Coordinates of N, CA and C in Angstrom, one line a residue:
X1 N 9.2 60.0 17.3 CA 9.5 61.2 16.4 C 10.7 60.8 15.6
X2 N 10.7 60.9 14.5 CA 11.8 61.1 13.4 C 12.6 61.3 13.5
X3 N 13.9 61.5 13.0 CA 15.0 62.2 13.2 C 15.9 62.5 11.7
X4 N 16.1 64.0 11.6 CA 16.8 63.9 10.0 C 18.0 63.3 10.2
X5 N 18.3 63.4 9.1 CA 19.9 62.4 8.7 C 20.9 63.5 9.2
X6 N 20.2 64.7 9.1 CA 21.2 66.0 9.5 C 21.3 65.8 11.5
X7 N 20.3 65.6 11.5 CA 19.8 65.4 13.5 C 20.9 64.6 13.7
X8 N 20.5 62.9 13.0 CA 21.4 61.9 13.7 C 22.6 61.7 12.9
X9 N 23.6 62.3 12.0 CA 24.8 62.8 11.7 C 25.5 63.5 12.8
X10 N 24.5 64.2 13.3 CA 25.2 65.1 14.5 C 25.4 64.2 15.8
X11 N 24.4 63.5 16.3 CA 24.5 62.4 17.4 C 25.4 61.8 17.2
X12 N 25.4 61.0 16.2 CA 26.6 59.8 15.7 C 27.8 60.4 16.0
X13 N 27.9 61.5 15.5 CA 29.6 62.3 15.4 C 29.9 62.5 17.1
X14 N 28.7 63.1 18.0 CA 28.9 63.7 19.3 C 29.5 61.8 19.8
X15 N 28.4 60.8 19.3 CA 28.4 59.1 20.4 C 29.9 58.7 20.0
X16 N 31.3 59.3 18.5 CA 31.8 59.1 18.2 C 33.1 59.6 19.4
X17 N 33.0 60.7 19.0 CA 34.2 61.8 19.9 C 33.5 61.3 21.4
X18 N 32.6 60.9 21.8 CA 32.6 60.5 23.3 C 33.5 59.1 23.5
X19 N 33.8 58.3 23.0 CA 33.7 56.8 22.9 C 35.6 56.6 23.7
X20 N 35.2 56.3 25.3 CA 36.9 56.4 25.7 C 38.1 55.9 24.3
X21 N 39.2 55.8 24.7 CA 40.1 55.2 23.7 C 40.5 54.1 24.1
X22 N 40.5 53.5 24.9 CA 40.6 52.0 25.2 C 39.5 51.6 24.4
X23 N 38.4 51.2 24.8 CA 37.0 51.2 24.2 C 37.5 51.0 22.6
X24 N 37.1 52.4 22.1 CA 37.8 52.6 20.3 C 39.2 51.9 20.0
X25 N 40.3 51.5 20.6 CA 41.6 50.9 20.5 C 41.1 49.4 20.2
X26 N 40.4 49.2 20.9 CA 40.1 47.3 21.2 C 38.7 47.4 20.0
X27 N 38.2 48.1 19.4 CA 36.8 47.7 19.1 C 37.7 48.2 17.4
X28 N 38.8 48.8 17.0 CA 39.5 49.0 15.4 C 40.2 47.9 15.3
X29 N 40.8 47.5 16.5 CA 41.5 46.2 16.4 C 41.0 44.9 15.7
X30 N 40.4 44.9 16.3 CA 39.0 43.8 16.3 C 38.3 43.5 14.7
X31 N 37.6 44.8 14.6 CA 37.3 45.2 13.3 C 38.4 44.9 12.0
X32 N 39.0 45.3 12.3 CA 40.8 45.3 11.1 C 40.8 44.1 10.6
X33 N 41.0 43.5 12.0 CA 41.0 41.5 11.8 C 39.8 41.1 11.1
X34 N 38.7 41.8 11.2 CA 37.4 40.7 10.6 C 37.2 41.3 9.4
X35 N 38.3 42.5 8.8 CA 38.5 43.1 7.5 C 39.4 42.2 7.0
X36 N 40.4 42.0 7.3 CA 41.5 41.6 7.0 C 41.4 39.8 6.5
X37 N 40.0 39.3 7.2 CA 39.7 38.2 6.8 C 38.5 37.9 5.5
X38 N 38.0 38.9 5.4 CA 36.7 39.3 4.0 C 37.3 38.3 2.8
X39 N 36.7 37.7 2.2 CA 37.6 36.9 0.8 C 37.9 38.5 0.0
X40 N 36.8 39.5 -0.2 CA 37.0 40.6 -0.6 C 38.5 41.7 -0.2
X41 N 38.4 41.6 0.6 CA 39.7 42.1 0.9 C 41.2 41.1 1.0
X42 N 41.1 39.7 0.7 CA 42.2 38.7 0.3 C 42.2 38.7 -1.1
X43 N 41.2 39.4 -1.7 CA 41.3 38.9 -3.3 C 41.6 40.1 -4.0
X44 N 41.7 41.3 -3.2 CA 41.9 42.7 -3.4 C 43.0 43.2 -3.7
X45 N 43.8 43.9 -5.7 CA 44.7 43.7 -5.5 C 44.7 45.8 -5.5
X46 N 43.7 46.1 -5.8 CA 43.8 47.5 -5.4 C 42.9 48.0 -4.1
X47 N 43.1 48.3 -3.2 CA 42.2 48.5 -2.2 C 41.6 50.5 -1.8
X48 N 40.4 50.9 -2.4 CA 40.3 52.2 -2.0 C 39.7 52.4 -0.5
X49 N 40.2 53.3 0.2 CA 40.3 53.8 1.6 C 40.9 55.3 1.7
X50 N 40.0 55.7 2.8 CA 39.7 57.0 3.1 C 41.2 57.5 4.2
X51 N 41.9 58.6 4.2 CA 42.8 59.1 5.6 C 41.8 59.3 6.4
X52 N 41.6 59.0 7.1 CA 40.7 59.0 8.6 C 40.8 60.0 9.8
X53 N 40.1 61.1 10.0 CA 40.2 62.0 10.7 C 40.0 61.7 12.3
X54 N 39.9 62.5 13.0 CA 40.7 62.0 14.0 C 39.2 61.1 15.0
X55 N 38.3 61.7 14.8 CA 36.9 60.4 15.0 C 36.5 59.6 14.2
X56 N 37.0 59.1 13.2 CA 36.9 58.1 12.8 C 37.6 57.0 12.7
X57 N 37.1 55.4 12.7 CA 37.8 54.5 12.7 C 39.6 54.6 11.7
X58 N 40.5 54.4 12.5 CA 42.1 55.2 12.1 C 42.1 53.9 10.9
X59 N 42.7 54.1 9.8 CA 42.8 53.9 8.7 C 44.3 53.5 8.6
X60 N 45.1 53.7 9.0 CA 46.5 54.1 8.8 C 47.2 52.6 9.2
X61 N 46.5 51.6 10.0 CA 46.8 50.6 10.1 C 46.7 49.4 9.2
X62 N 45.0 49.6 8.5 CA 44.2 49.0 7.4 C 45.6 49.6 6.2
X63 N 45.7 50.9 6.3 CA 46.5 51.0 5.0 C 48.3 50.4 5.1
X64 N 48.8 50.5 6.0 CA 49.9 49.8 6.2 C 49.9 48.1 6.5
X65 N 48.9 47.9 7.0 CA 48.3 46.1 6.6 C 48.9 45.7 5.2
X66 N 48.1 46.7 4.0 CA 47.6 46.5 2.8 C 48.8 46.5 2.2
X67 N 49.7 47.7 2.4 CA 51.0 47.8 1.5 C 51.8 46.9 2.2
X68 N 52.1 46.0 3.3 CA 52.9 45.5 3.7 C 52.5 44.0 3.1
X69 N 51.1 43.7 2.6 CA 51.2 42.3 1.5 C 50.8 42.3 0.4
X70 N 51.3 43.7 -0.2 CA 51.5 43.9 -1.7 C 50.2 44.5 -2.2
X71 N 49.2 45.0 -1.6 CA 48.0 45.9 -2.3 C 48.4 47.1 -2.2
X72 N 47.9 47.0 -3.5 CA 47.9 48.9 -3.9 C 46.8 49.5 -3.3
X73 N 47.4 50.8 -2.1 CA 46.1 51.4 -1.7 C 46.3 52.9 -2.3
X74 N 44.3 53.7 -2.4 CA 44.0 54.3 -3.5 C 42.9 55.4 -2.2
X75 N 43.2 56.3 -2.6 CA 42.7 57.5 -1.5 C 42.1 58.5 -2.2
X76 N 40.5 59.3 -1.8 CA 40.1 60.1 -2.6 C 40.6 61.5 -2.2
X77 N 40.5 62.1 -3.8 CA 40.7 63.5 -3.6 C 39.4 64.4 -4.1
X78 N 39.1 65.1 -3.5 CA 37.6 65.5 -4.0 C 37.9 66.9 -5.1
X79 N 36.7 66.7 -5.8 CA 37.0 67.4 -7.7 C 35.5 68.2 -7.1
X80 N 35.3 69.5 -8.2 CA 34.3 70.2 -8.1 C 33.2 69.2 -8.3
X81 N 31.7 69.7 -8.0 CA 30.1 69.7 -7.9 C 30.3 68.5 -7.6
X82 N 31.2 68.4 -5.7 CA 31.1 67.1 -4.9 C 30.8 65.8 -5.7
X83 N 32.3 65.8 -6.4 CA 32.7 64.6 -7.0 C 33.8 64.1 -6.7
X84 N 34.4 63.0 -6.6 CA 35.8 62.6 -6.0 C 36.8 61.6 -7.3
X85 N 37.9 61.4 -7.1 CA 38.4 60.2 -7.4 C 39.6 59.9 -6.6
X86 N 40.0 58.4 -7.0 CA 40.3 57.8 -6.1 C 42.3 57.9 -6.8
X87 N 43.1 58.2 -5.7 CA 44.6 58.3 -6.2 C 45.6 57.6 -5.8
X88 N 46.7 56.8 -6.4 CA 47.5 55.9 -5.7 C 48.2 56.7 -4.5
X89 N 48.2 55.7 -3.4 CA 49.0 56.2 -2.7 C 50.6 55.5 -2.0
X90 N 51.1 56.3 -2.5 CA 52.6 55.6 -2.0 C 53.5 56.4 -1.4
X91 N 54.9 55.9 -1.2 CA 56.0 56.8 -0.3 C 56.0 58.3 -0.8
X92 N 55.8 58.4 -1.9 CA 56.3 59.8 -2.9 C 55.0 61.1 -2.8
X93 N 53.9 59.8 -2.1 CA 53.0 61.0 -2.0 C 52.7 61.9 -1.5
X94 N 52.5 63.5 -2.3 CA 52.7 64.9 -1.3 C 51.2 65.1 -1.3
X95 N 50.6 65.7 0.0 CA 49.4 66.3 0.3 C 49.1 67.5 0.3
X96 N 47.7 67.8 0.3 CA 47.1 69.3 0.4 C 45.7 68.6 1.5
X97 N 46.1 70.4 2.3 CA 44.5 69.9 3.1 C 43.3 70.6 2.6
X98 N 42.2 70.0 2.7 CA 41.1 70.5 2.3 C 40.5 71.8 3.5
X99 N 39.7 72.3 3.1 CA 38.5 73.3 4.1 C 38.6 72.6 5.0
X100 N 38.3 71.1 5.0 CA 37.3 70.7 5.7 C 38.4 69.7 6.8
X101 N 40.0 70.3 6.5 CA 41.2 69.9 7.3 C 41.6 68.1 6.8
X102 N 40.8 67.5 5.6 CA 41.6 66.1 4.8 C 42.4 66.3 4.3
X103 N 43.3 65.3 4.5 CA 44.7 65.6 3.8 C 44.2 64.4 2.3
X104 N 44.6 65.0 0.7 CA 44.6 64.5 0.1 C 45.6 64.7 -1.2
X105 N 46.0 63.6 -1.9 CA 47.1 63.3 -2.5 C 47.0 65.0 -3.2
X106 N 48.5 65.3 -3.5 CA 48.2 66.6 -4.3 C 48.5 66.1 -5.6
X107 N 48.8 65.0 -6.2 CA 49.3 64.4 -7.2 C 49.3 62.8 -7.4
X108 N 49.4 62.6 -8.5 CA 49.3 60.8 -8.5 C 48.5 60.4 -9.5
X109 N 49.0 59.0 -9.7 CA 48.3 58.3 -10.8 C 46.6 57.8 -10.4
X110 N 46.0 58.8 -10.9 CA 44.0 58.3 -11.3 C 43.9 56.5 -11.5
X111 N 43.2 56.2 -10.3 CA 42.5 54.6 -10.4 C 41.1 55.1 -11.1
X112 N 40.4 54.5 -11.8 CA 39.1 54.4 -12.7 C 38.4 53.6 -11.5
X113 N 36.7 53.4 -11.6 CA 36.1 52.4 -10.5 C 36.7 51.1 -10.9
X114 N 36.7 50.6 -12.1 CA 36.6 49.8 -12.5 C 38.0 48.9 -12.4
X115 N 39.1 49.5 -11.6 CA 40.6 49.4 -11.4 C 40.5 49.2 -10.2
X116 N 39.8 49.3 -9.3 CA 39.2 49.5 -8.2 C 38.6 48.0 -7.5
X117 N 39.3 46.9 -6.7 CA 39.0 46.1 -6.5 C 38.0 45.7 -5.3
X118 N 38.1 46.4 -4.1 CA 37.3 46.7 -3.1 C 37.4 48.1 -2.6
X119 N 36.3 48.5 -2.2 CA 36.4 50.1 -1.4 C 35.7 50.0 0.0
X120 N 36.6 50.5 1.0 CA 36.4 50.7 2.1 C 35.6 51.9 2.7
X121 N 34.3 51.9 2.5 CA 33.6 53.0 2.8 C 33.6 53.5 4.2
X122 N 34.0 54.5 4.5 CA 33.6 55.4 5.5 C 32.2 56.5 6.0
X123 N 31.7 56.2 7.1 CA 30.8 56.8 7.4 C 30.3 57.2 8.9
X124 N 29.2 57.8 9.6 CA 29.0 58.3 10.5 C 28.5 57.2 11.3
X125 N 27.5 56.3 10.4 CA 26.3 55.2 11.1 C 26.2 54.5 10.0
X126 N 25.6 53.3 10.7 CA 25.4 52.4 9.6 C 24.5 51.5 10.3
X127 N 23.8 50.3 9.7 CA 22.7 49.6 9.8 C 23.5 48.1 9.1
X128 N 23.3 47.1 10.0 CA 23.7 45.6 10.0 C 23.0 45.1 8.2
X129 N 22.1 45.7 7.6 CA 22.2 45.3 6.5 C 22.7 46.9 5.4
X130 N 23.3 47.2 5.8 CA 24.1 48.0 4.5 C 23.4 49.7 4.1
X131 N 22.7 50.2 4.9 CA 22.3 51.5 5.2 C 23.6 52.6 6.2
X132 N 23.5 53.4 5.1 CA 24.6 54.4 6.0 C 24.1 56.0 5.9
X133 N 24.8 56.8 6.6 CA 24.7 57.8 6.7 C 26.4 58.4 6.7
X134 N 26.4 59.1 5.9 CA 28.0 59.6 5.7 C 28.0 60.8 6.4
X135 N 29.2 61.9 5.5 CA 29.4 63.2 6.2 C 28.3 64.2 5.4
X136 N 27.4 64.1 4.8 CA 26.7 65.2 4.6 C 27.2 65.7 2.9
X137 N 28.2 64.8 2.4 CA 28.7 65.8 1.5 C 28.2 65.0 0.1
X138 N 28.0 63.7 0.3 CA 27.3 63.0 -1.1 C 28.4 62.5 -2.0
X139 N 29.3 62.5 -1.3 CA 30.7 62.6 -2.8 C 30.6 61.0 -2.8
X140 N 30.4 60.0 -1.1 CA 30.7 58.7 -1.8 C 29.1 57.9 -2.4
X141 N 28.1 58.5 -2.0 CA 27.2 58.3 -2.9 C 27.3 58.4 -4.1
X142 N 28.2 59.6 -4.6 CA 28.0 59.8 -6.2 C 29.1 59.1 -6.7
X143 N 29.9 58.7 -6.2 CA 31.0 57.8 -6.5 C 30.6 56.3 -6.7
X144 N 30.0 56.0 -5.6 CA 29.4 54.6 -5.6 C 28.4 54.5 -6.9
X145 N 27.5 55.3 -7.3 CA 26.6 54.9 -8.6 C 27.8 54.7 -9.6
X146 N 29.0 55.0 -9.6 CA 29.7 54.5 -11.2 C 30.6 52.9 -10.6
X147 N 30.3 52.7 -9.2 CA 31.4 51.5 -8.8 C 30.7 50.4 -8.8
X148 N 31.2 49.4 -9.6 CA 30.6 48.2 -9.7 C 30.8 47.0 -8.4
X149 N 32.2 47.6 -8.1 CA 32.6 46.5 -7.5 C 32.5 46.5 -5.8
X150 N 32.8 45.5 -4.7 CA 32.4 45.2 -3.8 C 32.9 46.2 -3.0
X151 N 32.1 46.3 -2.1 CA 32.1 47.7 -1.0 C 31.7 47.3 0.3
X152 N 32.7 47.6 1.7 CA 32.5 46.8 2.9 C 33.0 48.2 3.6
X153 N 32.2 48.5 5.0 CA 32.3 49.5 5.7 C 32.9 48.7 7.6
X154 N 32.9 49.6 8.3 CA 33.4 48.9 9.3 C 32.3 50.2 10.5
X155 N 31.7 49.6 11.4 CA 31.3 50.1 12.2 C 31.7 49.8 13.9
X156 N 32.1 50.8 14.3 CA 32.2 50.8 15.6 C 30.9 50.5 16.6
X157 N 30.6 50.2 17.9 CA 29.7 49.8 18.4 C 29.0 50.6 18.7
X158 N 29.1 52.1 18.3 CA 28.5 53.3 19.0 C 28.3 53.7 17.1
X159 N 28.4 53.5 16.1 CA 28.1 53.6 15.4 C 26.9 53.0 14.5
X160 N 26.8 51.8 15.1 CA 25.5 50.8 14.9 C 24.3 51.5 15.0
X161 N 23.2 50.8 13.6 CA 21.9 51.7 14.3 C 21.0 50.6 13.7
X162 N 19.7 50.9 14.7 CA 18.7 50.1 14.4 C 18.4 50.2 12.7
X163 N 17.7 49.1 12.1 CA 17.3 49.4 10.8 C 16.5 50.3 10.3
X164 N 15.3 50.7 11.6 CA 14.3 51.8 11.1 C 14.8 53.0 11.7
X165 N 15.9 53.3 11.8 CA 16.3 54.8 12.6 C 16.3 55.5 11.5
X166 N 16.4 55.6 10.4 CA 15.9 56.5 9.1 C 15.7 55.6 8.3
X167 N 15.2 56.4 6.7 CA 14.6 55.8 5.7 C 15.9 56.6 4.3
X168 N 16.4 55.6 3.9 CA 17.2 56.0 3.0 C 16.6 56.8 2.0
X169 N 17.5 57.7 1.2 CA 17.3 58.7 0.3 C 17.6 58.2 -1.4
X170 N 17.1 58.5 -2.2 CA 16.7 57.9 -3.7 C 18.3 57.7 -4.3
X171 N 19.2 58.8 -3.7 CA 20.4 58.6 -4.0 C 21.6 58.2 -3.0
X172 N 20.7 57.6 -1.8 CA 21.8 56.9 -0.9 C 22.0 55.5 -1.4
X173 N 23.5 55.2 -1.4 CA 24.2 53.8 -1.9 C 24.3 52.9 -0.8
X174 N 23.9 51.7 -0.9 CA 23.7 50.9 0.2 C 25.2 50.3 -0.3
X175 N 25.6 49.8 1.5 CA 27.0 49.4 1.7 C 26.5 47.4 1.2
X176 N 28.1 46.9 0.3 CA 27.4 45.5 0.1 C 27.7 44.4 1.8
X177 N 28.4 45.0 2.3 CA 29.1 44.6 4.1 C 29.5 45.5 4.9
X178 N 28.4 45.0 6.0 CA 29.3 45.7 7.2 C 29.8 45.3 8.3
X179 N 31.2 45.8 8.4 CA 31.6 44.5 9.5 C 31.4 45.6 11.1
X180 N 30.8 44.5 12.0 CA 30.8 45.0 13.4 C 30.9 44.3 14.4
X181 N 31.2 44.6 15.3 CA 31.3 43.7 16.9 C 29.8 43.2 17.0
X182 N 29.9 41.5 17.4 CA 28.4 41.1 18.0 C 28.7 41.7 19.6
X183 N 27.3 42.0 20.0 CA 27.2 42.6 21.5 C 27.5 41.3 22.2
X184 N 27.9 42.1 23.5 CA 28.6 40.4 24.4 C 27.7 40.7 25.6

């Protein structure tokens, strides 16, 4: 039997918030390092990435990595009919929280895609060749049709999904890498 994207969105989020924290500590760690080594992310002098809520892979390390060897990191703020852009983020930056409890820049200088050197996509699940399933809201699908440039996501081990566990949607944007733990 099938499962919608709405079904296994919901699993993925429940296999997420189950996952002990040792477990998730050692498996971001891990991940970070095999980001941190991408030629895309060494050749990266703007880097876009998401504030990371409290089930998802923490972010806040990837973004203090980034500013500690000189990349500019770039954070969305979402705009009406579930559109986003992406906004520098630095010491000066003040936030607003969304409905949906994200903190995003309340101000700041607008990156274009095209200013935009790698983006760090976030999502619920994902598939070893570039199939994801996000939060439901479509903003980085509709973002990704104007982004040209290279896009690498990071999956946790409970995040992993076989390649036939759904069938992508006309306007789902396939990820160009995804990095994840080989099983031991």
């Amino acid at each position: 039997m099938a499962y919608s994207k709405k079904e296994l969105r919901q699993a993925y989020i429940a296999r997420l918030q189950q996952l002990d924290l040792k477990t998730r500590l050692h498996e971001e760690r891990r991940l970070a390092s095999l980001l941190y080594d991408q030629p895309e992310w060494l050749n990266a002098k703007t880097i876009a990435v998401t504030l990371s809520q409290s089930f998802e892979i923490d972010t806040a390390p990837i973004i203090l990595h980034a500013r500690h060897k000189g990349q500019q990191i770039v954070v969305p703020r979402t705009l009406p009919h579930r559109q986003m852009e992406f906004v520098e983020l630095n010491e000066d930056t003040d936030f607003d929280e969304t409905t949906f409890g994200v903190l995003e820049p309340h101000e700041g200088k607008v990156y274009s895609p095209d200013e935009i050197d790698l983006m760090v996509v976030p999502g619920v699940a994902f598939t070893a060749s570039g199939k994801r399933i996000g939060f439901g809201g479509g903003y980085y699908d509709r973002y990704l049709q104007k982004y040209n440039g290279p896009t690498v996501s990071m999956a946790l081990t409970t995040q992993l999904a076989e390649e036939t566990e759904w069938t992508p949607e006309e306007h789902d944007q396939q990820i160009d890498k995804v990095l994840y733990l080989p099983e031991i």
